[in-house]
Coordinates of C-alpha atoms and ligand atoms in Angstrom, one line a residue:
X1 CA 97.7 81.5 98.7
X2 CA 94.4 81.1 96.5
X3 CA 95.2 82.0 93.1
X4 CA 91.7 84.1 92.4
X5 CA 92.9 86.5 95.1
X6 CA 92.4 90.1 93.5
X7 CA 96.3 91.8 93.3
X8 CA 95.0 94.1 95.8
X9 CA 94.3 91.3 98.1
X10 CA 97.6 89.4 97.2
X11 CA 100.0 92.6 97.8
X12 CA 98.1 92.8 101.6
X13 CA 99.1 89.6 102.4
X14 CA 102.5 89.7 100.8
X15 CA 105.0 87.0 102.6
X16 CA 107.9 87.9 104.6
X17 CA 111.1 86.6 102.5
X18 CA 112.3 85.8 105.8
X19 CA 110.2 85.2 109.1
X20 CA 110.8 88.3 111.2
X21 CA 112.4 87.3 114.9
X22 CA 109.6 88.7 116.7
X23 CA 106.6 87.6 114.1
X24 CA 105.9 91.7 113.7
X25 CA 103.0 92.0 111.6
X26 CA 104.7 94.9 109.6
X27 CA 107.4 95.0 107.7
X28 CA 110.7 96.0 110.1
X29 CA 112.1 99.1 109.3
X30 CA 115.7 97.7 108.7
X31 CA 117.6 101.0 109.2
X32 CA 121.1 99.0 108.9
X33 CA 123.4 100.2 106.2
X34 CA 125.2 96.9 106.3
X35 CA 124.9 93.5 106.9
X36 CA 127.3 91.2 108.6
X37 CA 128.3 87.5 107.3
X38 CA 129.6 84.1 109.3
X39 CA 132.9 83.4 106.6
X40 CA 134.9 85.2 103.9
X41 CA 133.1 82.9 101.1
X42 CA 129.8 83.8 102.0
X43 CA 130.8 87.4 102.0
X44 CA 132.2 86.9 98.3
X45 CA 129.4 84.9 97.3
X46 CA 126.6 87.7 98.4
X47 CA 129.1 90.8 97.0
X48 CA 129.2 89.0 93.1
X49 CA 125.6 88.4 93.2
X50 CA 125.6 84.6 93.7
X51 CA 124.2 84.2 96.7
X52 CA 121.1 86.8 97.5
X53 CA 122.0 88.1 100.5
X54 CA 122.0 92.3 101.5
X55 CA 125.5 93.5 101.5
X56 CA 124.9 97.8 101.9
X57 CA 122.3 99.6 101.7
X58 CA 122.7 101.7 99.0
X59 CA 122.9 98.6 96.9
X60 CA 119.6 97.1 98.8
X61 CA 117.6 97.1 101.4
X62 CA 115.0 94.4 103.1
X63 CA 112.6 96.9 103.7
X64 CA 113.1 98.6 100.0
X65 CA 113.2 94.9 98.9
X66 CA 109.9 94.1 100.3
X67 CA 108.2 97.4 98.9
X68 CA 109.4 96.8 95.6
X69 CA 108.1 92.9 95.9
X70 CA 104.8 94.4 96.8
X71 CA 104.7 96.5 93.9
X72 CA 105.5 93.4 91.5
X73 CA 102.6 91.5 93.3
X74 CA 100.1 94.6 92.4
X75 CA 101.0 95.4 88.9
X76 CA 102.6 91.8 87.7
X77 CA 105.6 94.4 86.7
X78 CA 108.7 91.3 85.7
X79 CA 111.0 94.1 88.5
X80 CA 110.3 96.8 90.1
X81 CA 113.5 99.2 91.4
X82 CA 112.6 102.0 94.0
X83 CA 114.6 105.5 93.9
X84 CA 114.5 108.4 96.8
X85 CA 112.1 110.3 94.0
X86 CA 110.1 110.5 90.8
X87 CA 112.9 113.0 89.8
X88 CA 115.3 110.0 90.1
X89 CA 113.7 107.2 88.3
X90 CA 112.8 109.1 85.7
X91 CA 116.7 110.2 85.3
X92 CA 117.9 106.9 86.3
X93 CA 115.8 105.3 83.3
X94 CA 117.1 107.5 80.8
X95 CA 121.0 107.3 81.8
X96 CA 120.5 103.3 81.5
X97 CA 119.2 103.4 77.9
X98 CA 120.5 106.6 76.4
X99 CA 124.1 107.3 75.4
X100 CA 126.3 110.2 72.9
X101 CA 124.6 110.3 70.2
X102 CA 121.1 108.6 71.0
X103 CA 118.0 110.7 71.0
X104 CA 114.7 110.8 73.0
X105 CA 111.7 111.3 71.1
X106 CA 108.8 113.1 73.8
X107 CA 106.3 115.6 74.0
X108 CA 106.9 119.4 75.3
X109 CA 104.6 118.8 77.3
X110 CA 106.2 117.4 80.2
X111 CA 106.5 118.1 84.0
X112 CA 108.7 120.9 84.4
X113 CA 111.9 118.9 85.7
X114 CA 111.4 116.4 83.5
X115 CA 111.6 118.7 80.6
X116 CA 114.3 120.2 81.9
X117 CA 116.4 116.7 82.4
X118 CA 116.0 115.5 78.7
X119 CA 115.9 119.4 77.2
X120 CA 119.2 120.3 79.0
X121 CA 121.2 118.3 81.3
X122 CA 121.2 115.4 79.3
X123 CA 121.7 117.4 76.0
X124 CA 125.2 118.0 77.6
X125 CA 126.1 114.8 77.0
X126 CA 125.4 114.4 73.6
X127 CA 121.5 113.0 74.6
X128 CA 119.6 114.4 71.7
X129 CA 116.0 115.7 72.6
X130 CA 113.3 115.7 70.1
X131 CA 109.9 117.2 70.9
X132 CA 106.9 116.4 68.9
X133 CA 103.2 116.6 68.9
X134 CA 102.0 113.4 70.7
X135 CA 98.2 114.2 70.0
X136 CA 99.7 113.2 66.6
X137 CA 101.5 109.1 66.3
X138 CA 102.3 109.9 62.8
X139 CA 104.5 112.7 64.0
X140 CA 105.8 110.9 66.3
X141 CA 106.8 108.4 64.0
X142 CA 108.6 110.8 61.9
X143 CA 110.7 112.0 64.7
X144 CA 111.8 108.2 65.1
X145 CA 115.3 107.5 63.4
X146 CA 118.0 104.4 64.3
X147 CA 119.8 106.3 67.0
X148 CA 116.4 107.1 68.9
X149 CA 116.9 105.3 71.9
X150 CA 113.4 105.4 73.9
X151 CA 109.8 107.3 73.1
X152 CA 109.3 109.1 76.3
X153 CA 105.6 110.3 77.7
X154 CA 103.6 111.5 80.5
X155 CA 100.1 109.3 80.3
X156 CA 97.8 112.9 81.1
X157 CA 99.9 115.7 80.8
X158 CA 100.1 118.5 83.3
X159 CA 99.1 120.9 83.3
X160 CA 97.5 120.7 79.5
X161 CA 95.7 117.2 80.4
X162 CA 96.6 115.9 77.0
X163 CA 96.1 112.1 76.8
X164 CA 98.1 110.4 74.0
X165 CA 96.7 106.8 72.7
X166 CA 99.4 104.7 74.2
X167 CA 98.6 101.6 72.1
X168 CA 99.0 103.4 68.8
X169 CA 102.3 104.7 70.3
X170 CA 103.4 100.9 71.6
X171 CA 102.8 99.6 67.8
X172 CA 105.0 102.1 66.3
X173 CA 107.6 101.6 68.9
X174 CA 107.3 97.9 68.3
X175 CA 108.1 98.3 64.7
X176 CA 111.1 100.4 65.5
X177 CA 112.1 98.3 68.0
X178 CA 112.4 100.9 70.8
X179 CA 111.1 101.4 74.0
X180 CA 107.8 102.8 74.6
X181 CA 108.2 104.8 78.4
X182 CA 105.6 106.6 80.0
X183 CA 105.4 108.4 83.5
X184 CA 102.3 107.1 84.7
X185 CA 102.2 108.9 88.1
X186 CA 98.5 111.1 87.6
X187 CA 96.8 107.7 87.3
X188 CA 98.1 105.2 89.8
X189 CA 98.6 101.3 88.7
X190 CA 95.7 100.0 91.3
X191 CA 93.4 101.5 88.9
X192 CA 95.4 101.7 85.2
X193 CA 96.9 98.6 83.7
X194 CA 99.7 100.2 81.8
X195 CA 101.3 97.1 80.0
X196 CA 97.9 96.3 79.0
X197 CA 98.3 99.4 76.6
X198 CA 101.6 98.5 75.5
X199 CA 104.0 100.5 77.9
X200 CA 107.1 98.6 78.6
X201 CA 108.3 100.7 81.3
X202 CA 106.5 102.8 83.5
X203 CA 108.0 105.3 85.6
X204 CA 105.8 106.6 89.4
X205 CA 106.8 109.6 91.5
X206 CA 105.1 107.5 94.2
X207 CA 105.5 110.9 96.6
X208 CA 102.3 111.5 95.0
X209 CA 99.3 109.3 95.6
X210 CA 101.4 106.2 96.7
X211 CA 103.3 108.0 99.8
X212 CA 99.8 108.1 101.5
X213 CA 99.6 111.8 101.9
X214 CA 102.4 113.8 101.3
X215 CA 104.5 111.6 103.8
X216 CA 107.7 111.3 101.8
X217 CA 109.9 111.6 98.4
X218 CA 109.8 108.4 96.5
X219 CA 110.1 106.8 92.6
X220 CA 109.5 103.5 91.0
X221 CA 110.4 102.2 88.2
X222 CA 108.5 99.2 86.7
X223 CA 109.9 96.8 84.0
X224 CA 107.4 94.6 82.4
X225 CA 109.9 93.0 80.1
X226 CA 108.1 94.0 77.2
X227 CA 110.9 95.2 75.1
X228 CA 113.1 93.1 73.1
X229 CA 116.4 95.3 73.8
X230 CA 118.7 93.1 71.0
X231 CA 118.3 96.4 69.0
X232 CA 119.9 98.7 71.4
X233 CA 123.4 99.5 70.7
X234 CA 123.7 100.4 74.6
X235 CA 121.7 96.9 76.2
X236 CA 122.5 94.1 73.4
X237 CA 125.2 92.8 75.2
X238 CA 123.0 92.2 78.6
X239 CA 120.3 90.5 76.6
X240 CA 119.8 86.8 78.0
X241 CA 123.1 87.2 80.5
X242 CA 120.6 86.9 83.7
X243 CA 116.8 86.6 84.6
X244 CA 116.3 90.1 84.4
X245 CA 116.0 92.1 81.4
X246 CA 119.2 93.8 79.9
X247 CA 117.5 97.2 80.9
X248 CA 116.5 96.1 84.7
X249 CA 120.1 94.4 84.5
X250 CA 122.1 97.4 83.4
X251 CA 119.9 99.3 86.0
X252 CA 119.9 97.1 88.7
X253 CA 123.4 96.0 88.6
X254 CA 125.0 99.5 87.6
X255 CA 123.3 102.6 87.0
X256 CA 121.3 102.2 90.5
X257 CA 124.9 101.8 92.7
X258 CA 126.2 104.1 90.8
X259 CA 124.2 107.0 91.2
X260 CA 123.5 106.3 94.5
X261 CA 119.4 107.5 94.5
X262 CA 117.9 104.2 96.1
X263 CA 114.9 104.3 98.2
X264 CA 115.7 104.8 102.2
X265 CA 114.1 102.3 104.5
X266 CA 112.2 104.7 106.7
X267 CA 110.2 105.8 103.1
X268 CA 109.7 102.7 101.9
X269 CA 108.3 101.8 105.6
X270 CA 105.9 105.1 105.4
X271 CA 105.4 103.7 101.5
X272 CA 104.4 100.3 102.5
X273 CA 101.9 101.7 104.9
X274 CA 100.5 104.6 101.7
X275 CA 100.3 101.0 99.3
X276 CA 97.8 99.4 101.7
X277 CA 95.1 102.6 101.0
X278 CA 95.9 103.4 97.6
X279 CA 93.4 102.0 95.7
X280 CA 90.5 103.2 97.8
X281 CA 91.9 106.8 98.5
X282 CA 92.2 106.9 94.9
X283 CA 88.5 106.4 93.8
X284 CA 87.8 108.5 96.3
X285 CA 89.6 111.4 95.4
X286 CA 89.0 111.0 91.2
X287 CA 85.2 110.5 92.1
X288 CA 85.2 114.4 94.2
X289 CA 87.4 115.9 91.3
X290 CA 85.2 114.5 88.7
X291 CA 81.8 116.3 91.0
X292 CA 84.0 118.7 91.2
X293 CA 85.1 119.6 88.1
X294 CA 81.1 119.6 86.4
X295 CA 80.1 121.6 89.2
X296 CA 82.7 124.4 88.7
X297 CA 82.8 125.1 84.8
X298 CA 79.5 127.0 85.2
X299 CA 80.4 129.3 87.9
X300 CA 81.0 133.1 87.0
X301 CA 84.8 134.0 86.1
X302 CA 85.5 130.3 84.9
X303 CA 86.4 130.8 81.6
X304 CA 86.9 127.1 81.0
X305 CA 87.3 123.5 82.9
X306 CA 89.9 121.1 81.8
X307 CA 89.5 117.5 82.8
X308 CA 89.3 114.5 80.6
X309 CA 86.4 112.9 81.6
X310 CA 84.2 115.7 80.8
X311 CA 82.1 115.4 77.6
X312 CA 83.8 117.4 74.6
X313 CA 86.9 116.9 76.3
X314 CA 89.3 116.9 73.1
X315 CA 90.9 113.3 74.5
X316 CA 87.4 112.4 76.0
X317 CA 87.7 109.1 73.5
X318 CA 90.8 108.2 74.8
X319 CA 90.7 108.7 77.7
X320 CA 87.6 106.6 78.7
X321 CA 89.4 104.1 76.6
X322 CA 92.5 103.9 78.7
X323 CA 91.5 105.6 82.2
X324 CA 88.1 104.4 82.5
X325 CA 85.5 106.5 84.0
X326 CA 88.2 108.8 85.8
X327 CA 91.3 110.3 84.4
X328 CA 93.5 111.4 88.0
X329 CA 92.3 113.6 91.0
X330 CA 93.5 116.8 89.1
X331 CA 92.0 119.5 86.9
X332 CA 92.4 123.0 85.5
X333 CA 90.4 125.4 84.7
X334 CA 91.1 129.1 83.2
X335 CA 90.2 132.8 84.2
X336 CA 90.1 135.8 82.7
X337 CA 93.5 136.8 83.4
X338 CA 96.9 136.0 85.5
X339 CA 95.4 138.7 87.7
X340 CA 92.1 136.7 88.1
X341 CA 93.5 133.5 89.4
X342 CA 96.4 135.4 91.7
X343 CA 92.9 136.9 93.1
X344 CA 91.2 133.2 93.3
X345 CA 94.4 132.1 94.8
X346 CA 95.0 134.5 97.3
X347 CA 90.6 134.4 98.4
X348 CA 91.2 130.7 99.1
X349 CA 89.9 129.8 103.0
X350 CA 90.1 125.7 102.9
X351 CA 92.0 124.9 99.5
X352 CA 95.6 125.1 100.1
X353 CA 98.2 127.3 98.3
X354 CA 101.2 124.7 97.4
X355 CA 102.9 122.4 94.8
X356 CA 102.6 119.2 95.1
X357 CA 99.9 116.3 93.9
X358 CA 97.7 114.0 95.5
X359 CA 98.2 114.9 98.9
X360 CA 95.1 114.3 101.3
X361 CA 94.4 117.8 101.2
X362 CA 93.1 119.8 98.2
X363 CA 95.6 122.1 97.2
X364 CA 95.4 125.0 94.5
X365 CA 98.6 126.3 92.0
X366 CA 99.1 128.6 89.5
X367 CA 101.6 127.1 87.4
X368 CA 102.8 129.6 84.9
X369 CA 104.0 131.6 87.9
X370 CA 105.6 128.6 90.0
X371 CA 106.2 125.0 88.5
X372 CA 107.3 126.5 85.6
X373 CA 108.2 129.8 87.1
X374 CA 111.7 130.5 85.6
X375 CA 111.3 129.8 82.1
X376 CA 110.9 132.3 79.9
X377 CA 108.1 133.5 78.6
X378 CA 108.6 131.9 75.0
X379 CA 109.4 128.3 76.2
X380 CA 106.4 128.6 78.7
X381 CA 104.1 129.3 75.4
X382 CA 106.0 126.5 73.8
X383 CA 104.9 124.3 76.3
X384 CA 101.5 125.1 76.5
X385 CA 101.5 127.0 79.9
X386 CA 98.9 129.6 79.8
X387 CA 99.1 132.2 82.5
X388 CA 95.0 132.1 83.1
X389 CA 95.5 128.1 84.2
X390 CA 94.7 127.6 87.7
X391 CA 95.7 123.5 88.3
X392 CA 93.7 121.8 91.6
X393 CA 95.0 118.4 93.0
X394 CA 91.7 116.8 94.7
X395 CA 92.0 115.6 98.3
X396 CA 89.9 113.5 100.6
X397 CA 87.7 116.7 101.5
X398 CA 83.8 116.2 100.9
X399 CA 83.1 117.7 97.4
X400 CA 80.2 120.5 98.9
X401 CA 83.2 121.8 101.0
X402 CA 85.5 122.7 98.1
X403 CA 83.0 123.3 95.5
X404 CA 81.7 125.8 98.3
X405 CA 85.7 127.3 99.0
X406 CA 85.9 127.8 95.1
X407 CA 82.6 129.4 95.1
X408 CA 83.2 131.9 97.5
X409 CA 86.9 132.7 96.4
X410 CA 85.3 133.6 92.8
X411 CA 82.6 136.1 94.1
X412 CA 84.0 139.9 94.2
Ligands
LIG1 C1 105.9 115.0 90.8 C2 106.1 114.4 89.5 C3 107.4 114.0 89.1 C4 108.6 114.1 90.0 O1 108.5 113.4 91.1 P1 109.3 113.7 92.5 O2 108.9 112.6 93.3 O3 108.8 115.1 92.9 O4 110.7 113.8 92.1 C5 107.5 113.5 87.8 N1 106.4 113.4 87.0 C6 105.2 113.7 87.4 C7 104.1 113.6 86.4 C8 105.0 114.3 88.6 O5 103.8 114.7 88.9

């Protein structure tokens, strides 16, 4: 294939590793959980990794396989490992780098599961967490000792929309030899190059925009092979033993099997499909939330309006610097009161009351009172969660129809 071809273009046309029997123009949905062999050698040689055939399932998949190759075509990612969901990759990441004794330097502000992974679950085994200010590198620097193991962020927090400056991050990381992390999932990679900014893994709930609508559960994780991991006490021993990475090694070749979270055929089939449109239902959506978001902040009851892209916007700077002209399909904006946005909530007609981001409809949470719903009061503060935030995910709606739905759900 031409070598100019945009990655959008090459990932379209991405080749079959095989030719299917039927020349299908899709990708088969293998929904096999094993796969048969002629002898007894072949059989060894494909279960010890010698020869690079599909044994089970759960170890991998053609269908998964191909997903994952079309995500290495899009964002030149060195390997790319697909999990059932965000939740996964992120937890699969950490249990692959972090051991007793290790800790994980990272913001508070974090989405609620994620922040509850590193501040609890993997506290009980000896995982340290350490949360710092990441509007601030030079705290985060101090936070940094020999036994931190990874520097862990969310690239536009949620639902805060802070925006830390990734490369000033990746240098200090680079001196401390450690890996620089970041969930990237509120700006997909067809429109942010994250290993341009010095991320050496980024981790994508791709249920989000990826799935194509709300279709499915799904995670990626995306190695660029940025990070020189003869410093980690946990990885040294991998470094050089294959062509993969010690981290994509360790994960590919243990943690993955082990936990048992790998990507299902029929997603990664409905994933394939939500790849294809990405990139355009992406600009789509960012361009009606950015309309949307001026048009808004000067309606009666909006206290406020929180989106990055908006002039005065405390990470405005960085943010054009990393995101371009638009940071995600999401905003926030504050009223008067908790009572005041139950009220918008509830006076909604087209917006839709649920969780969830980047579906193809526009839907409307209160977060205080749901995503982070069972914390307690003092850790919501702690985290930044006001109870006046109102968070809206943009959909593919025509801007006039939800500016006019807000509009009407603020009058009295
Ligand atoms: C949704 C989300 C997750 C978790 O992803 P799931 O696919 O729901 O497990 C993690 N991080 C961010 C930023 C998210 O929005």
């Amino acid at each position: 294939m031409n070598a100019i071809n945009h990655p959008n273009t090459s990932m379209l046309h991405e080749p079959y590793p095989s030719k299917d029997a039927y020349g299908a123009l899709n990708m088969p949905v293998y929904q096999a959980v094993a796969y048969e062999f002629e002898t007894a050698a072949q059989m060894e040689a494909a279960f010890t990794g010698k020869s690079p055939e599909h044994v089970y399932s759960r170890v991998s998949n053609p269908t998964v396989r191909y997903f994952e190759q079309r995500v290495k075509t899009l964002t030149g990612a060195d390997e790319v490992i697909a999990f059932n969901s965000g939740m996964a990759a992120i937890a699969n990441t950490l249990i692959t780098i972090a051991c007793t004794g290790a800790n994980i330097v990272t913001s508070p502000h974090l989405f609620g599961n994620t922040y509850s992974l590193i501040a609890f679950t993997l506290k009980d085994f000896g995982v340290e967490p350490r949360f710092c200010n990441f509007s601030d590198p030079v705290e985060v620097e101090k936070h940094i000792d020999r036994n931190t193991c990874a520097v862990f962020l969310e690239t536009i927090t949620n639902p805060q929309m802070e925006v830390a400056d990734l490369q000033a991050l990746s240098k200090i990381c680079k001196k401390h030899r450690i890996p620089l992390i970041a969930d990237t999932t509120i700006v997909p990679f067809t429109a942010f190059r994250a290993a341009a900014f010095g991320v050496d893994i980024e981790i994508v709930s791709s249920t989000k925009y990826i799935s194509g609508g709300a279709t499915s559960l799904g995670g990626l994780v995306l190695d660029y092979g940025s990070c020189d991991w003869q410093h980690s006490p946990k990885l040294c021993s991998l470094v050089g033993q294959s062509d993969l990475s010690a981290f994509a090694c360790k994960m590919r070749r243990e943690i993955y099997r082990n936990m048992g979270a790998c990507m299902t055929p029929d997603v990664a089939a409905k994933q394939l499909t939500g790849l294809e449109t990405v990139a355009v239902r992406y600009e789509r959506a960012a361009a009606t939330c950015r309309t949307l978001a001026d048009r808004v902040k000067g309606l009666d009851g909006i206290v406020s309006v929180n989106y990055p892209a908006m002039e005065g916007h405390p990470y405005y700077a960085v943010s054009r610097r990393q995101f371009g002209e638009y940071p995600g399909a999401m905003f926030t904006f504050d009223m008067t009161s908790r009572e005041a946005a139950f009220r918008f909530i509830d006076r909604l007609q087209l917006i839709r009351r649920a969780t969830n981001l980047f579906d193809n409809k526009t839907l409307a949470i209160h977060p205080a009172s749901t995503i982070f719903g069972t914390f307690t009061e003092e850790l919501r503060q702690s985290m930044d969660v006001s109870q006046n935030t109102i968070r809206i995910s943009v959909g593919l709606e025509y801007a006039d129809d939800l500016f006019h739905d807000m509009a009407q759900a603020l009058r009295k």
